[in-house]
């Protein structure tokens, strides 16, 4: 099942990042470049780095110029994240290319990779909520509240993992079929963003 592969990889990527806990620390992806595991690790690493960029930009005392710098980096990271999700979907499209969909096959509301994207973000929420439960400088009420939230997140991961596994099984059996739309993000494209093409840059 894909969740049994993805979840440990996401946990590893998050733990590896927090060894140094530095946004610009270089990634050291331990998986073969041609493998799905490599893409999953990369995806979660991007998410983890961006999580911390979002923390920085939300600092209420950040200088406007620095805030703009981080906003642009987040935009760039979002594009990288989207590209990586589409690479993962390309992997699955190739994997299932010889599966003949049944006449009654239906399409899912999201592709496998975008569902896995949510699983990666959920892994980050679980990690950081768990860290809150381990704080020694927080009130007991805070710890209890965070533990309750953590329990919900863990249940959510279980449910989402099961749903993704069921989707993959349905695609493999022909009961569902994949149809992938490229995201076609416009904000970074100088030919599509009016602010960029009107500036002549």
Tab-separated table of C-alpha atoms in Angstrom:
chain	number	residue	atom	x	y	z
A	1	UNK	CA	0.000	0.000	0.000
A	2	UNK	CA	1.282	3.440	-0.930
A	3	UNK	CA	0.590	4.939	2.505
A	4	UNK	CA	2.886	2.365	4.132
A	5	UNK	CA	5.642	3.642	1.837
A	6	UNK	CA	4.857	7.357	1.997
A	7	UNK	CA	4.236	7.922	5.700
A	8	UNK	CA	7.646	6.661	6.952
A	9	UNK	CA	9.400	8.605	4.189
A	10	UNK	CA	7.599	11.790	5.177
A	11	UNK	CA	8.540	11.257	8.812
A	12	UNK	CA	12.159	10.693	7.810
A	13	UNK	CA	12.292	13.843	5.668
A	14	UNK	CA	10.850	15.943	8.510
A	15	UNK	CA	13.226	14.469	11.059
A	16	UNK	CA	16.194	14.939	8.724
A	17	UNK	CA	15.307	18.601	8.226
A	18	UNK	CA	15.055	19.233	11.952
A	19	UNK	CA	18.538	17.858	12.599
A	20	UNK	CA	19.803	21.261	11.440
A	21	UNK	CA	16.483	23.159	11.320
A	22	UNK	CA	17.821	25.585	8.710
A	23	UNK	CA	15.789	26.653	5.693
A	24	UNK	CA	18.773	26.687	3.350
A	25	UNK	CA	20.411	23.494	4.560
A	26	UNK	CA	20.972	21.335	1.448
A	27	UNK	CA	18.770	18.311	0.980
A	28	UNK	CA	20.431	14.904	1.104
A	29	UNK	CA	17.842	12.648	-0.459
A	30	UNK	CA	18.768	9.049	0.464
A	31	UNK	CA	16.697	7.387	-2.264
A	32	UNK	CA	17.535	6.490	-5.855
A	33	UNK	CA	16.762	9.368	-8.206
A	34	UNK	CA	14.639	7.178	-10.460
A	35	UNK	CA	12.429	5.924	-7.637
A	36	UNK	CA	9.056	6.986	-6.313
A	37	UNK	CA	10.651	7.134	-2.860
A	38	UNK	CA	13.005	9.867	-4.079
A	39	UNK	CA	10.050	11.972	-5.224
A	40	UNK	CA	8.161	11.428	-1.965
A	41	UNK	CA	11.150	12.463	0.137
A	42	UNK	CA	11.716	15.527	-2.067
A	43	UNK	CA	8.048	16.480	-1.835
A	44	UNK	CA	8.019	16.410	1.958
A	45	UNK	CA	11.363	18.219	2.186
A	46	UNK	CA	9.936	21.052	0.065
A	47	UNK	CA	6.862	21.170	2.295
A	48	UNK	CA	8.996	21.250	5.440
A	49	UNK	CA	11.202	24.054	4.181
A	50	UNK	CA	8.152	26.031	3.102
A	51	UNK	CA	6.482	25.470	6.482
A	52	UNK	CA	9.389	27.281	8.106
A	53	UNK	CA	9.402	30.025	5.473
A	54	UNK	CA	5.762	30.637	6.368
A	55	UNK	CA	6.760	30.892	10.042
A	56	UNK	CA	9.364	33.533	9.199
A	57	UNK	CA	7.062	35.667	7.068
A	58	UNK	CA	4.381	35.672	9.790
A	59	UNK	CA	6.701	37.349	12.281
A	60	UNK	CA	4.723	40.511	13.218
A	61	UNK	CA	7.931	42.548	13.502
A	62	UNK	CA	9.398	41.534	10.150
A	63	UNK	CA	10.616	44.434	8.005
A	64	UNK	CA	8.536	44.953	4.821
A	65	UNK	CA	11.507	44.400	2.519
A	66	UNK	CA	12.393	41.147	4.244
A	67	UNK	CA	8.746	40.083	4.176
A	68	UNK	CA	8.669	40.651	0.419
A	69	UNK	CA	11.835	38.600	0.040
A	70	UNK	CA	10.247	35.644	1.867
A	71	UNK	CA	6.936	36.022	0.031
A	72	UNK	CA	8.756	35.652	-3.275
A	73	UNK	CA	10.662	32.639	-2.001
A	74	UNK	CA	7.383	31.057	-0.899
A	75	UNK	CA	5.921	31.660	-4.360
A	76	UNK	CA	8.962	29.973	-5.892
A	77	UNK	CA	8.661	27.085	-3.446
A	78	UNK	CA	4.973	26.659	-4.285
A	79	UNK	CA	5.863	26.281	-7.949
A	80	UNK	CA	8.537	23.709	-7.078
A	81	UNK	CA	6.029	21.859	-4.899
A	82	UNK	CA	3.453	21.790	-7.694
A	83	UNK	CA	6.011	20.538	-10.200
A	84	UNK	CA	6.987	17.731	-7.835
A	85	UNK	CA	3.369	16.678	-7.304
A	86	UNK	CA	2.964	16.494	-11.070
A	87	UNK	CA	6.098	14.347	-11.341
A	88	UNK	CA	4.539	11.946	-8.831
A	89	UNK	CA	1.334	11.824	-10.846
A	90	UNK	CA	3.384	11.144	-13.976
A	91	UNK	CA	4.894	8.167	-12.172
A	92	UNK	CA	1.415	6.791	-11.440
A	93	UNK	CA	0.156	7.502	-14.957
A	94	UNK	CA	3.002	5.409	-16.311
A	95	UNK	CA	2.440	2.705	-13.692
A	96	UNK	CA	-1.235	2.350	-14.602
A	97	UNK	CA	-0.991	3.038	-18.346
A	98	UNK	CA	-1.878	-0.538	-19.287
A	99	UNK	CA	-4.888	-0.777	-16.966
A	100	UNK	CA	-8.140	-0.867	-18.907
A	101	UNK	CA	-10.835	1.041	-17.065
A	102	UNK	CA	-14.185	-0.691	-16.711
A	103	UNK	CA	-17.196	0.856	-18.500
A	104	UNK	CA	-18.525	2.052	-15.141
A	105	UNK	CA	-15.186	3.458	-13.923
A	106	UNK	CA	-15.340	6.877	-12.312
A	107	UNK	CA	-12.811	9.653	-11.801
A	108	UNK	CA	-11.686	10.791	-8.370
A	109	UNK	CA	-12.017	14.394	-7.204
A	110	UNK	CA	-8.230	14.654	-7.004
A	111	UNK	CA	-5.322	12.754	-8.467
A	112	UNK	CA	-3.292	10.292	-6.355
A	113	UNK	CA	-0.388	12.719	-6.050
A	114	UNK	CA	-2.530	15.587	-4.793
A	115	UNK	CA	-4.021	13.266	-2.192
A	116	UNK	CA	-0.485	12.281	-1.194
A	117	UNK	CA	0.350	15.989	-1.028
A	118	UNK	CA	-2.241	16.314	1.740
A	119	UNK	CA	-0.669	13.359	3.530
A	120	UNK	CA	2.705	15.116	3.471
A	121	UNK	CA	1.254	18.323	4.931
A	122	UNK	CA	-0.538	16.249	7.559
A	123	UNK	CA	2.777	14.672	8.565
A	124	UNK	CA	4.119	18.172	9.214
A	125	UNK	CA	1.107	19.113	11.307
A	126	UNK	CA	1.540	15.947	13.361
A	127	UNK	CA	5.248	16.584	13.914
A	128	UNK	CA	4.804	20.165	15.050
A	129	UNK	CA	1.740	19.466	17.173
A	130	UNK	CA	3.646	16.681	18.909
A	131	UNK	CA	6.463	19.142	19.614
A	132	UNK	CA	3.924	21.368	21.336
A	133	UNK	CA	2.953	18.509	23.645
A	134	UNK	CA	6.596	18.143	24.683
A	135	UNK	CA	7.138	21.756	25.713
A	136	UNK	CA	8.292	22.350	29.274
A	137	UNK	CA	7.601	26.091	29.167
A	138	UNK	CA	3.878	25.810	28.352
A	139	UNK	CA	0.878	25.514	30.639
A	140	UNK	CA	-0.790	22.197	31.380
A	141	UNK	CA	-3.905	23.445	29.599
A	142	UNK	CA	-1.838	24.107	26.478
A	143	UNK	CA	-0.305	20.626	26.596
A	144	UNK	CA	-3.710	18.968	27.044
A	145	UNK	CA	-5.234	21.006	24.217
A	146	UNK	CA	-2.376	20.132	21.864
A	147	UNK	CA	-2.559	16.453	22.773
A	148	UNK	CA	-6.256	16.436	21.899
A	149	UNK	CA	-5.471	18.077	18.567
A	150	UNK	CA	-2.654	15.603	17.964
A	151	UNK	CA	-5.034	12.706	18.534
A	152	UNK	CA	-7.374	14.126	15.882
A	153	UNK	CA	-4.498	14.593	13.427
A	154	UNK	CA	-3.357	11.003	13.956
A	155	UNK	CA	-6.877	9.763	13.284
A	156	UNK	CA	-7.033	11.961	10.206
A	157	UNK	CA	-3.773	10.448	8.917
A	158	UNK	CA	-5.190	6.945	9.413
A	159	UNK	CA	-8.351	7.824	7.490
A	160	UNK	CA	-6.543	9.663	4.714
A	161	UNK	CA	-4.016	6.840	4.340
A	162	UNK	CA	-6.834	4.326	3.989
A	163	UNK	CA	-8.622	6.491	1.430
A	164	UNK	CA	-5.483	6.884	-0.677
A	165	UNK	CA	-4.783	3.147	-0.543
A	166	UNK	CA	-8.351	2.418	-1.606
A	167	UNK	CA	-8.040	4.898	-4.479
A	168	UNK	CA	-4.862	3.222	-5.714
A	169	UNK	CA	-6.493	-0.212	-5.480
A	170	UNK	CA	-9.517	1.046	-7.421
A	171	UNK	CA	-7.303	2.497	-10.164
A	172	UNK	CA	-5.281	-0.725	-10.368
A	173	UNK	CA	-8.484	-2.753	-10.761
A	174	UNK	CA	-10.008	-0.414	-13.342
A	175	UNK	CA	-12.849	0.739	-11.087
A	176	UNK	CA	-11.461	4.274	-11.182
A	177	UNK	CA	-9.241	6.010	-13.687
A	178	UNK	CA	-6.673	8.766	-13.524
A	179	UNK	CA	-7.132	12.048	-15.288
A	180	UNK	CA	-4.502	14.651	-14.523
A	181	UNK	CA	-4.758	18.367	-15.192
A	182	UNK	CA	-1.590	20.387	-15.063
A	183	UNK	CA	-1.999	23.119	-12.499
A	184	UNK	CA	-1.024	25.873	-14.940
A	185	UNK	CA	-0.114	28.295	-12.189
A	186	UNK	CA	-0.122	31.833	-13.539
A	187	UNK	CA	1.542	33.997	-10.916
A	188	UNK	CA	5.133	33.024	-11.810
A	189	UNK	CA	4.626	33.007	-15.582
A	190	UNK	CA	5.720	36.301	-17.224
A	191	UNK	CA	3.377	35.596	-20.150
A	192	UNK	CA	0.301	35.091	-17.931
A	193	UNK	CA	0.707	37.420	-14.963
A	194	UNK	CA	-0.420	40.955	-16.050
A	195	UNK	CA	1.876	42.633	-13.522
A	196	UNK	CA	4.877	40.833	-15.022
A	197	UNK	CA	4.099	41.183	-18.719
A	198	UNK	CA	3.008	44.824	-18.408
A	199	UNK	CA	6.294	45.652	-16.736
A	200	UNK	CA	8.220	44.354	-19.719
A	201	UNK	CA	10.272	41.928	-17.562
